[in-house]
Amino acid sequence: MTVMPVTRPSGPAERRRELAAFLRSRRERIQPEEVGFAPGGRRRTPGLRREEVAQLAGVGITWYTWLEQGRDINVSSQVVEAISRTLRLDRLERNHLYTLTGLPTGPVSGECVGLPPSVQKMLDQASPYPGLVVNARYDVMAFNDAYCKIMLDMAQIPVEERNLLWLIFVSKRWQCTFTDADSIKLHMVAGFRAASADHLGEPSWHDLTQRLLAESPEFTDLWNRYDVAAPSNKIKLVDHPRVGLLQVEPVNLWLTRLGQTRATVYTPVDDETEAKFHQLVGE
């Protein structure tokens, strides 16, 4: 029996497929009447037609069709900007579109794979506030004792499972629960998709995505929405099994100039949460 080698899609080809799917998802969310077209008539798909997007953006229908089909064609920043305006993309979605078309929106680089000892010292000094360091793929690179006692005992998690997406959608080992878990999950997947545009075709990103899609229908549903987002510092409500409700505000500290790695420290919003932090860490 002949064993065929396993091949992965090349970076540019996978980027074009991602671009095609992203454009379709943004086009289908806009209703014709929102942009001046009559709502009537038979439509095979929701939202705008390709020819309507091309008309509004001032580009040829054939050219736009090829772009949405993932054809290998050259794209100018002027055309991408016109499509971005037509599809009503917000800042993050616009940057995502630029990245997928291969146009620069700012400097990008590979992620940091190691941390200096000073980062761990900073996290330790933040106690009793929980803190951890993650990269753009949500791999956990460092954490403090307070995080283990309050949020999740990361020291007991095998190194290969220390990824927040994997822990939330598959392992589900959290000793506390987020009261707005659905919103947090949606935002995390959107952040992961936004970051993945810079890493299409890279084995580590590809493998993590495929594992999550295979193991979690919930992740799959959120992934197929094609939403993009940036890290948030929104106040979160955490329900801890021993002390009850904690109100925390994440503070994000970027550790690299290009924004690939960040430390997040969860600070208490009120005195009650502050006291509970000291109680849990002191036990």
Short mmCIF file of the C-alpha atoms (twelve columns), coordinates in Angstrom:
data_MODEL
# 
_entry.id   MODEL 
# 
loop_
_atom_site.group_PDB 
_atom_site.id 
_atom_site.type_symbol 
_atom_site.label_atom_id 
_atom_site.label_alt_id 
_atom_site.label_comp_id 
_atom_site.label_asym_id 
_atom_site.label_seq_id 
_atom_site.Cartn_x 
_atom_site.Cartn_y 
_atom_site.Cartn_z 
_atom_site.pdbx_PDB_model_num 
ATOM 1   C CA . MET A 1   0.000   0.000  0.000   1 
ATOM 2   C CA . THR A 2   1.298   3.432  -0.926  1 
ATOM 3   C CA . VAL A 3   1.016   6.052  1.787   1 
ATOM 4   C CA . MET A 4   0.442   9.525  0.392   1 
ATOM 5   C CA . PRO A 5   2.133   12.388 2.209   1 
ATOM 6   C CA . VAL A 6   -0.055  14.737 4.206   1 
ATOM 7   C CA . THR A 7   -0.013  18.249 2.791   1 
ATOM 8   C CA . ARG A 8   -1.283  21.500 4.214   1 
ATOM 9   C CA . PRO A 9   -2.771  24.337 2.235   1 
ATOM 10  C CA . SER A 10  -0.159  26.917 1.363   1 
ATOM 11  C CA . GLY A 11  -0.228  30.244 3.141   1 
ATOM 12  C CA . PRO A 12  -1.362  32.389 0.171   1 
ATOM 13  C CA . ALA A 13  -4.038  29.902 -0.919  1 
ATOM 14  C CA . GLU A 14  -5.424  29.576 2.593   1 
ATOM 15  C CA . ARG A 15  -5.374  33.358 2.985   1 
ATOM 16  C CA . ARG A 16  -7.440  33.759 -0.201  1 
ATOM 17  C CA . ARG A 17  -9.989  31.202 1.008   1 
ATOM 18  C CA . GLU A 18  -10.257 33.028 4.314   1 
ATOM 19  C CA . LEU A 19  -10.675 36.317 2.453   1 
ATOM 20  C CA . ALA A 20  -13.459 34.864 0.297   1 
ATOM 21  C CA . ALA A 21  -15.378 33.533 3.294   1 
ATOM 22  C CA . PHE A 22  -14.917 36.769 5.246   1 
ATOM 23  C CA . LEU A 23  -16.232 38.907 2.365   1 
ATOM 24  C CA . ARG A 24  -19.277 36.667 1.942   1 
ATOM 25  C CA . SER A 25  -20.078 36.791 5.646   1 
ATOM 26  C CA . ARG A 26  -19.869 40.611 5.728   1 
ATOM 27  C CA . ARG A 27  -21.888 41.004 2.504   1 
ATOM 28  C CA . GLU A 28  -24.677 38.739 3.723   1 
ATOM 29  C CA . ARG A 29  -25.271 40.719 6.912   1 
ATOM 30  C CA . ILE A 30  -26.241 43.946 5.059   1 
ATOM 31  C CA . GLN A 31  -29.875 44.270 4.016   1 
ATOM 32  C CA . PRO A 32  -30.493 45.819 0.546   1 
ATOM 33  C CA . GLU A 33  -32.763 48.540 1.921   1 
ATOM 34  C CA . GLU A 34  -29.986 49.690 4.265   1 
ATOM 35  C CA . VAL A 35  -27.939 50.908 1.286   1 
ATOM 36  C CA . GLY A 36  -30.708 52.143 -1.000  1 
ATOM 37  C CA . PHE A 37  -31.674 48.995 -2.933  1 
ATOM 38  C CA . ALA A 38  -35.265 47.780 -3.151  1 
ATOM 39  C CA . PRO A 39  -35.907 44.876 -0.741  1 
ATOM 40  C CA . GLY A 40  -38.131 42.979 -3.174  1 
ATOM 41  C CA . GLY A 41  -37.201 40.306 -5.709  1 
ATOM 42  C CA . ARG A 42  -36.022 36.757 -5.312  1 
ATOM 43  C CA . ARG A 43  -32.691 36.413 -3.548  1 
ATOM 44  C CA . ARG A 44  -30.921 33.092 -3.241  1 
ATOM 45  C CA . THR A 45  -28.750 34.309 -0.355  1 
ATOM 46  C CA . PRO A 46  -29.316 36.815 2.470   1 
ATOM 47  C CA . GLY A 47  -27.951 40.329 2.270   1 
ATOM 48  C CA . LEU A 48  -26.438 42.054 -0.726  1 
ATOM 49  C CA . ARG A 49  -25.647 40.451 -4.066  1 
ATOM 50  C CA . ARG A 50  -22.096 40.532 -5.402  1 
ATOM 51  C CA . GLU A 51  -23.076 42.900 -8.191  1 
ATOM 52  C CA . GLU A 52  -24.558 45.292 -5.644  1 
ATOM 53  C CA . VAL A 53  -21.341 45.357 -3.637  1 
ATOM 54  C CA . ALA A 54  -19.357 45.948 -6.829  1 
ATOM 55  C CA . GLN A 55  -21.683 48.780 -7.855  1 
ATOM 56  C CA . LEU A 56  -21.505 50.517 -4.482  1 
ATOM 57  C CA . ALA A 57  -17.724 50.126 -4.270  1 
ATOM 58  C CA . GLY A 58  -17.169 51.274 -7.847  1 
ATOM 59  C CA . VAL A 59  -15.358 48.127 -8.992  1 
ATOM 60  C CA . GLY A 60  -16.087 45.684 -11.782 1 
ATOM 61  C CA . ILE A 61  -18.491 42.831 -11.009 1 
ATOM 62  C CA . THR A 62  -16.144 40.275 -12.592 1 
ATOM 63  C CA . TRP A 63  -13.200 41.535 -10.547 1 
ATOM 64  C CA . TYR A 64  -15.178 41.507 -7.286  1 
ATOM 65  C CA . THR A 65  -16.524 38.022 -8.046  1 
ATOM 66  C CA . TRP A 66  -12.986 36.752 -8.551  1 
ATOM 67  C CA . LEU A 67  -11.943 38.359 -5.256  1 
ATOM 68  C CA . GLU A 68  -14.786 36.663 -3.392  1 
ATOM 69  C CA . GLN A 69  -14.001 33.367 -5.106  1 
ATOM 70  C CA . GLY A 70  -10.467 33.480 -3.754  1 
ATOM 71  C CA . ARG A 71  -8.796  33.990 -7.130  1 
ATOM 72  C CA . ASP A 72  -5.156  35.050 -7.153  1 
ATOM 73  C CA . ILE A 73  -5.545  38.683 -8.242  1 
ATOM 74  C CA . ASN A 74  -3.801  41.921 -7.335  1 
ATOM 75  C CA . VAL A 75  -5.621  44.271 -4.976  1 
ATOM 76  C CA . SER A 76  -4.923  47.957 -4.365  1 
ATOM 77  C CA . SER A 77  -5.426  49.751 -1.076  1 
ATOM 78  C CA . GLN A 78  -7.888  52.120 -2.774  1 
ATOM 79  C CA . VAL A 79  -10.124 49.218 -3.810  1 
ATOM 80  C CA . VAL A 80  -9.885  47.552 -0.392  1 
ATOM 81  C CA . GLU A 81  -10.824 50.845 1.244   1 
ATOM 82  C CA . ALA A 82  -13.853 51.187 -1.052  1 
ATOM 83  C CA . ILE A 83  -15.000 47.636 -0.281  1 
ATOM 84  C CA . SER A 84  -14.449 48.251 3.429   1 
ATOM 85  C CA . ARG A 85  -16.718 51.309 3.321   1 
ATOM 86  C CA . THR A 86  -19.346 49.484 1.253   1 
ATOM 87  C CA . LEU A 87  -19.483 46.546 3.646   1 
ATOM 88  C CA . ARG A 88  -19.580 48.925 6.622   1 
ATOM 89  C CA . LEU A 89  -16.584 47.325 8.301   1 
ATOM 90  C CA . ASP A 90  -15.479 48.644 11.662  1 
ATOM 91  C CA . ARG A 91  -11.816 49.403 12.369  1 
ATOM 92  C CA . LEU A 92  -10.911 45.853 13.369  1 
ATOM 93  C CA . GLU A 93  -12.764 44.292 10.436  1 
ATOM 94  C CA . ARG A 94  -11.133 46.773 8.052   1 
ATOM 95  C CA . ASN A 95  -7.664  45.891 9.369   1 
ATOM 96  C CA . HIS A 96  -8.557  42.206 9.074   1 
ATOM 97  C CA . LEU A 97  -9.534  42.739 5.414   1 
ATOM 98  C CA . TYR A 98  -6.250  44.533 4.710   1 
ATOM 99  C CA . THR A 99  -4.295  41.703 6.297   1 
ATOM 100 C CA . LEU A 100 -6.114  39.031 4.302   1 
ATOM 101 C CA . THR A 101 -5.465  40.869 1.037   1 
ATOM 102 C CA . GLY A 102 -1.772  41.124 1.881   1 
ATOM 103 C CA . LEU A 103 -1.745  44.898 2.274   1 
ATOM 104 C CA . PRO A 104 0.035   46.502 5.251   1 
ATOM 105 C CA . THR A 105 -1.942  48.036 8.102   1 
ATOM 106 C CA . GLY A 106 1.114   48.381 10.308  1 
ATOM 107 C CA . PRO A 107 4.188   46.332 11.188  1 
ATOM 108 C CA . VAL A 108 3.699   42.667 11.992  1 
ATOM 109 C CA . SER A 109 6.161   40.078 13.149  1 
ATOM 110 C CA . GLY A 110 6.447   36.660 14.656  1 
ATOM 111 C CA . GLU A 111 5.288   36.128 18.203  1 
ATOM 112 C CA . CYS A 112 7.543   36.138 21.218  1 
ATOM 113 C CA . VAL A 113 8.382   32.567 22.204  1 
ATOM 114 C CA . GLY A 114 10.266  33.315 25.440  1 
ATOM 115 C CA . LEU A 115 9.876   35.651 28.389  1 
ATOM 116 C CA . PRO A 116 12.567  37.307 30.529  1 
ATOM 117 C CA . PRO A 117 12.557  36.459 34.276  1 
ATOM 118 C CA . SER A 118 11.422  40.015 35.019  1 
ATOM 119 C CA . VAL A 119 7.965   39.217 33.610  1 
ATOM 120 C CA . GLN A 120 7.410   36.405 36.118  1 
ATOM 121 C CA . LYS A 121 8.692   38.693 38.878  1 
ATOM 122 C CA . MET A 122 6.141   41.323 37.838  1 
ATOM 123 C CA . LEU A 123 3.324   38.770 37.963  1 
ATOM 124 C CA . ASP A 124 4.419   37.539 41.380  1 
ATOM 125 C CA . GLN A 125 4.490   41.104 42.700  1 
ATOM 126 C CA . ALA A 126 0.907   41.621 41.447  1 
ATOM 127 C CA . SER A 127 -0.436  39.046 43.957  1 
ATOM 128 C CA . PRO A 128 -3.097  38.826 45.378  1 
ATOM 129 C CA . TYR A 129 -4.333  39.953 41.962  1 
ATOM 130 C CA . PRO A 130 -4.535  37.061 39.454  1 
ATOM 131 C CA . GLY A 131 -2.240  37.535 36.471  1 
ATOM 132 C CA . LEU A 132 -1.078  35.625 33.418  1 
ATOM 133 C CA . VAL A 133 0.723   36.149 30.112  1 
ATOM 134 C CA . VAL A 134 -0.710  34.935 26.805  1 
ATOM 135 C CA . ASN A 135 0.399   35.228 23.208  1 
ATOM 136 C CA . ALA A 136 -1.830  36.025 20.234  1 
ATOM 137 C CA . ARG A 137 -2.924  32.369 20.041  1 
ATOM 138 C CA . TYR A 138 -4.050  32.408 23.704  1 
ATOM 139 C CA . ASP A 139 -1.233  30.081 24.764  1 
ATOM 140 C CA . VAL A 140 -0.527  30.649 28.470  1 
ATOM 141 C CA . MET A 141 3.149   31.563 28.788  1 
ATOM 142 C CA . ALA A 142 3.288   32.557 32.482  1 
ATOM 143 C CA . PHE A 143 1.003   32.929 35.509  1 
ATOM 144 C CA . ASN A 144 1.159   33.767 39.199  1 
ATOM 145 C CA . ASP A 145 0.079   31.910 42.322  1 
ATOM 146 C CA . ALA A 146 -2.974  34.142 42.729  1 
ATOM 147 C CA . TYR A 147 -4.243  33.066 39.315  1 
ATOM 148 C CA . CYS A 148 -3.925  29.417 40.358  1 
ATOM 149 C CA . LYS A 149 -5.817  29.967 43.619  1 
ATOM 150 C CA . ILE A 150 -8.579  32.192 42.259  1 
ATOM 151 C CA . MET A 151 -9.154  31.428 38.568  1 
ATOM 152 C CA . LEU A 152 -7.601  28.115 37.538  1 
ATOM 153 C CA . ASP A 153 -4.726  26.043 38.919  1 
ATOM 154 C CA . MET A 154 -2.644  26.320 35.775  1 
ATOM 155 C CA . ALA A 155 0.244   24.478 37.433  1 
ATOM 156 C CA . GLN A 156 -1.859  21.294 37.356  1 
ATOM 157 C CA . ILE A 157 -2.634  21.642 33.632  1 
ATOM 158 C CA . PRO A 158 -0.316  19.770 31.231  1 
ATOM 159 C CA . VAL A 159 1.811   22.203 29.244  1 
ATOM 160 C CA . GLU A 160 0.257   21.088 25.939  1 
ATOM 161 C CA . GLU A 161 -3.206  22.045 27.247  1 
ATOM 162 C CA . ARG A 162 -2.260  25.498 28.531  1 
ATOM 163 C CA . ASN A 163 -4.281  27.372 25.952  1 
ATOM 164 C CA . LEU A 164 -7.260  29.452 27.076  1 
ATOM 165 C CA . LEU A 165 -9.408  28.524 24.080  1 
ATOM 166 C CA . TRP A 166 -8.782  24.821 24.641  1 
ATOM 167 C CA . LEU A 167 -9.432  25.107 28.375  1 
ATOM 168 C CA . ILE A 168 -12.671 27.042 27.930  1 
ATOM 169 C CA . PHE A 169 -14.188 25.114 25.021  1 
ATOM 170 C CA . VAL A 170 -12.842 21.592 25.571  1 
ATOM 171 C CA . SER A 171 -11.224 20.889 28.958  1 
ATOM 172 C CA . LYS A 172 -13.493 23.143 31.037  1 
ATOM 173 C CA . ARG A 173 -11.366 22.814 34.164  1 
ATOM 174 C CA . TRP A 174 -12.210 26.239 35.595  1 
ATOM 175 C CA . GLN A 175 -12.754 26.311 39.348  1 
ATOM 176 C CA . CYS A 176 -14.753 29.517 38.932  1 
ATOM 177 C CA . THR A 177 -17.332 30.537 36.333  1 
ATOM 178 C CA . PHE A 178 -17.849 33.764 34.409  1 
ATOM 179 C CA . THR A 179 -21.432 34.986 34.622  1 
ATOM 180 C CA . ASP A 180 -21.137 36.436 31.095  1 
ATOM 181 C CA . ALA A 181 -19.401 33.346 29.692  1 
ATOM 182 C CA . ASP A 182 -21.234 33.445 26.340  1 
ATOM 183 C CA . SER A 183 -20.070 36.990 25.644  1 
ATOM 184 C CA . ILE A 184 -16.509 36.175 26.700  1 
ATOM 185 C CA . LYS A 185 -16.357 33.116 24.449  1 
ATOM 186 C CA . LEU A 186 -17.667 35.050 21.470  1 
ATOM 187 C CA . HIS A 187 -15.114 37.812 22.022  1 
ATOM 188 C CA . MET A 188 -12.220 35.359 22.444  1 
ATOM 189 C CA . VAL A 189 -12.995 33.499 19.218  1 
ATOM 190 C CA . ALA A 190 -13.312 36.812 17.382  1 
ATOM 191 C CA . GLY A 191 -9.928  37.855 18.788  1 
ATOM 192 C CA . PHE A 192 -8.383  34.540 17.757  1 
ATOM 193 C CA . ARG A 193 -9.711  34.916 14.194  1 
ATOM 194 C CA . ALA A 194 -8.378  38.481 13.948  1 
ATOM 195 C CA . ALA A 195 -4.933  37.378 15.131  1 
ATOM 196 C CA . SER A 196 -4.904  34.292 12.887  1 
ATOM 197 C CA . ALA A 197 -4.876  36.442 9.739   1 
ATOM 198 C CA . ASP A 198 -1.163  37.057 10.354  1 
ATOM 199 C CA . HIS A 199 -0.475  33.317 10.761  1 
ATOM 200 C CA . LEU A 200 -2.453  31.555 8.037   1 
ATOM 201 C CA . GLY A 201 -0.679  28.375 6.957   1 
ATOM 202 C CA . GLU A 202 1.462   28.160 10.104  1 
ATOM 203 C CA . PRO A 203 1.223   24.583 11.483  1 
ATOM 204 C CA . SER A 204 0.726   25.547 15.143  1 
ATOM 205 C CA . TRP A 205 -2.188  27.852 14.350  1 
ATOM 206 C CA . HIS A 206 -3.692  25.455 11.821  1 
ATOM 207 C CA . ASP A 207 -3.484  22.480 14.193  1 
ATOM 208 C CA . LEU A 208 -5.052  24.346 17.134  1 
ATOM 209 C CA . THR A 209 -7.926  25.570 14.975  1 
ATOM 210 C CA . GLN A 210 -8.598  22.098 13.587  1 
ATOM 211 C CA . ARG A 211 -8.509  20.514 17.055  1 
ATOM 212 C CA . LEU A 212 -10.981 23.060 18.395  1 
ATOM 213 C CA . LEU A 213 -13.291 22.587 15.410  1 
ATOM 214 C CA . ALA A 214 -13.179 18.806 15.881  1 
ATOM 215 C CA . GLU A 215 -13.816 18.867 19.638  1 
ATOM 216 C CA . SER A 216 -16.189 21.785 20.215  1 
ATOM 217 C CA . PRO A 217 -19.434 22.450 18.300  1 
ATOM 218 C CA . GLU A 218 -19.742 25.693 20.280  1 
ATOM 219 C CA . PHE A 219 -16.347 26.906 19.037  1 
ATOM 220 C CA . THR A 220 -17.285 25.842 15.503  1 
ATOM 221 C CA . ASP A 221 -20.477 27.902 15.606  1 
ATOM 222 C CA . LEU A 222 -18.633 31.014 16.800  1 
ATOM 223 C CA . TRP A 223 -15.727 30.470 14.373  1 
ATOM 224 C CA . ASN A 224 -18.110 30.315 11.413  1 
ATOM 225 C CA . ARG A 225 -19.463 33.783 12.206  1 
ATOM 226 C CA . TYR A 226 -16.209 35.346 10.941  1 
ATOM 227 C CA . ASP A 227 -16.320 38.061 13.605  1 
ATOM 228 C CA . VAL A 228 -13.085 39.823 14.560  1 
ATOM 229 C CA . ALA A 229 -12.253 41.695 17.770  1 
ATOM 230 C CA . ALA A 230 -9.412  43.054 19.907  1 
ATOM 231 C CA . PRO A 231 -8.650  42.211 23.557  1 
ATOM 232 C CA . SER A 232 -11.095 43.854 25.942  1 
ATOM 233 C CA . ASN A 233 -10.766 45.440 29.388  1 
ATOM 234 C CA . LYS A 234 -14.488 45.156 30.100  1 
ATOM 235 C CA . ILE A 235 -15.413 44.495 33.751  1 
ATOM 236 C CA . LYS A 236 -16.166 40.811 34.356  1 
ATOM 237 C CA . LEU A 237 -18.245 39.064 36.994  1 
ATOM 238 C CA . VAL A 238 -16.701 35.858 38.336  1 
ATOM 239 C CA . ASP A 239 -18.617 33.379 40.499  1 
ATOM 240 C CA . HIS A 240 -16.152 31.587 42.795  1 
ATOM 241 C CA . PRO A 241 -17.362 28.410 44.565  1 
ATOM 242 C CA . ARG A 242 -15.924 29.451 47.969  1 
ATOM 243 C CA . VAL A 243 -16.397 33.217 48.185  1 
ATOM 244 C CA . GLY A 244 -19.149 33.976 45.680  1 
ATOM 245 C CA . LEU A 245 -19.221 36.896 43.271  1 
ATOM 246 C CA . LEU A 246 -16.019 38.709 42.279  1 
ATOM 247 C CA . GLN A 247 -16.046 41.891 40.208  1 
ATOM 248 C CA . VAL A 248 -12.792 42.201 38.277  1 
ATOM 249 C CA . GLU A 249 -11.384 44.514 35.647  1 
ATOM 250 C CA . PRO A 250 -8.633  43.123 33.404  1 
ATOM 251 C CA . VAL A 251 -5.631  45.388 32.828  1 
ATOM 252 C CA . ASN A 252 -3.746  44.472 29.649  1 
ATOM 253 C CA . LEU A 253 -0.021  45.220 29.495  1 
ATOM 254 C CA . TRP A 254 1.589   44.688 26.085  1 
ATOM 255 C CA . LEU A 255 5.025   43.102 26.459  1 
ATOM 256 C CA . THR A 256 6.143   43.421 22.839  1 
ATOM 257 C CA . ARG A 257 6.219   46.480 20.613  1 
ATOM 258 C CA . LEU A 258 4.157   44.705 17.955  1 
ATOM 259 C CA . GLY A 259 1.422   43.587 20.320  1 
ATOM 260 C CA . GLN A 260 1.847   39.813 20.028  1 
ATOM 261 C CA . THR A 261 2.181   39.053 23.758  1 
ATOM 262 C CA . ARG A 262 0.340   40.587 26.687  1 
ATOM 263 C CA . ALA A 263 0.137   40.285 30.453  1 
ATOM 264 C CA . THR A 264 -3.346  40.501 31.935  1 
ATOM 265 C CA . VAL A 265 -3.833  41.313 35.607  1 
ATOM 266 C CA . TYR A 266 -7.344  41.048 37.071  1 
ATOM 267 C CA . THR A 267 -7.850  43.928 39.475  1 
ATOM 268 C CA . PRO A 268 -10.755 44.159 41.963  1 
ATOM 269 C CA . VAL A 269 -13.494 46.657 41.186  1 
ATOM 270 C CA . ASP A 270 -14.658 47.027 44.801  1 
ATOM 271 C CA . ASP A 271 -13.401 46.573 48.359  1 
ATOM 272 C CA . GLU A 272 -15.400 43.359 48.801  1 
ATOM 273 C CA . THR A 273 -13.623 41.709 45.877  1 
ATOM 274 C CA . GLU A 274 -10.285 43.001 47.185  1 
ATOM 275 C CA . ALA A 275 -10.929 41.327 50.549  1 
ATOM 276 C CA . LYS A 276 -11.940 38.069 48.857  1 
ATOM 277 C CA . PHE A 277 -8.723  38.085 46.812  1 
ATOM 278 C CA . HIS A 278 -6.666  38.341 50.010  1 
ATOM 279 C CA . GLN A 279 -8.748  35.598 51.626  1 
ATOM 280 C CA . LEU A 280 -8.293  33.153 48.721  1 
ATOM 281 C CA . VAL A 281 -4.589  33.787 48.243  1 
ATOM 282 C CA . GLY A 282 -3.907  33.637 51.985  1 
ATOM 283 C CA . GLU A 283 -5.577  30.221 52.435  1 
# 
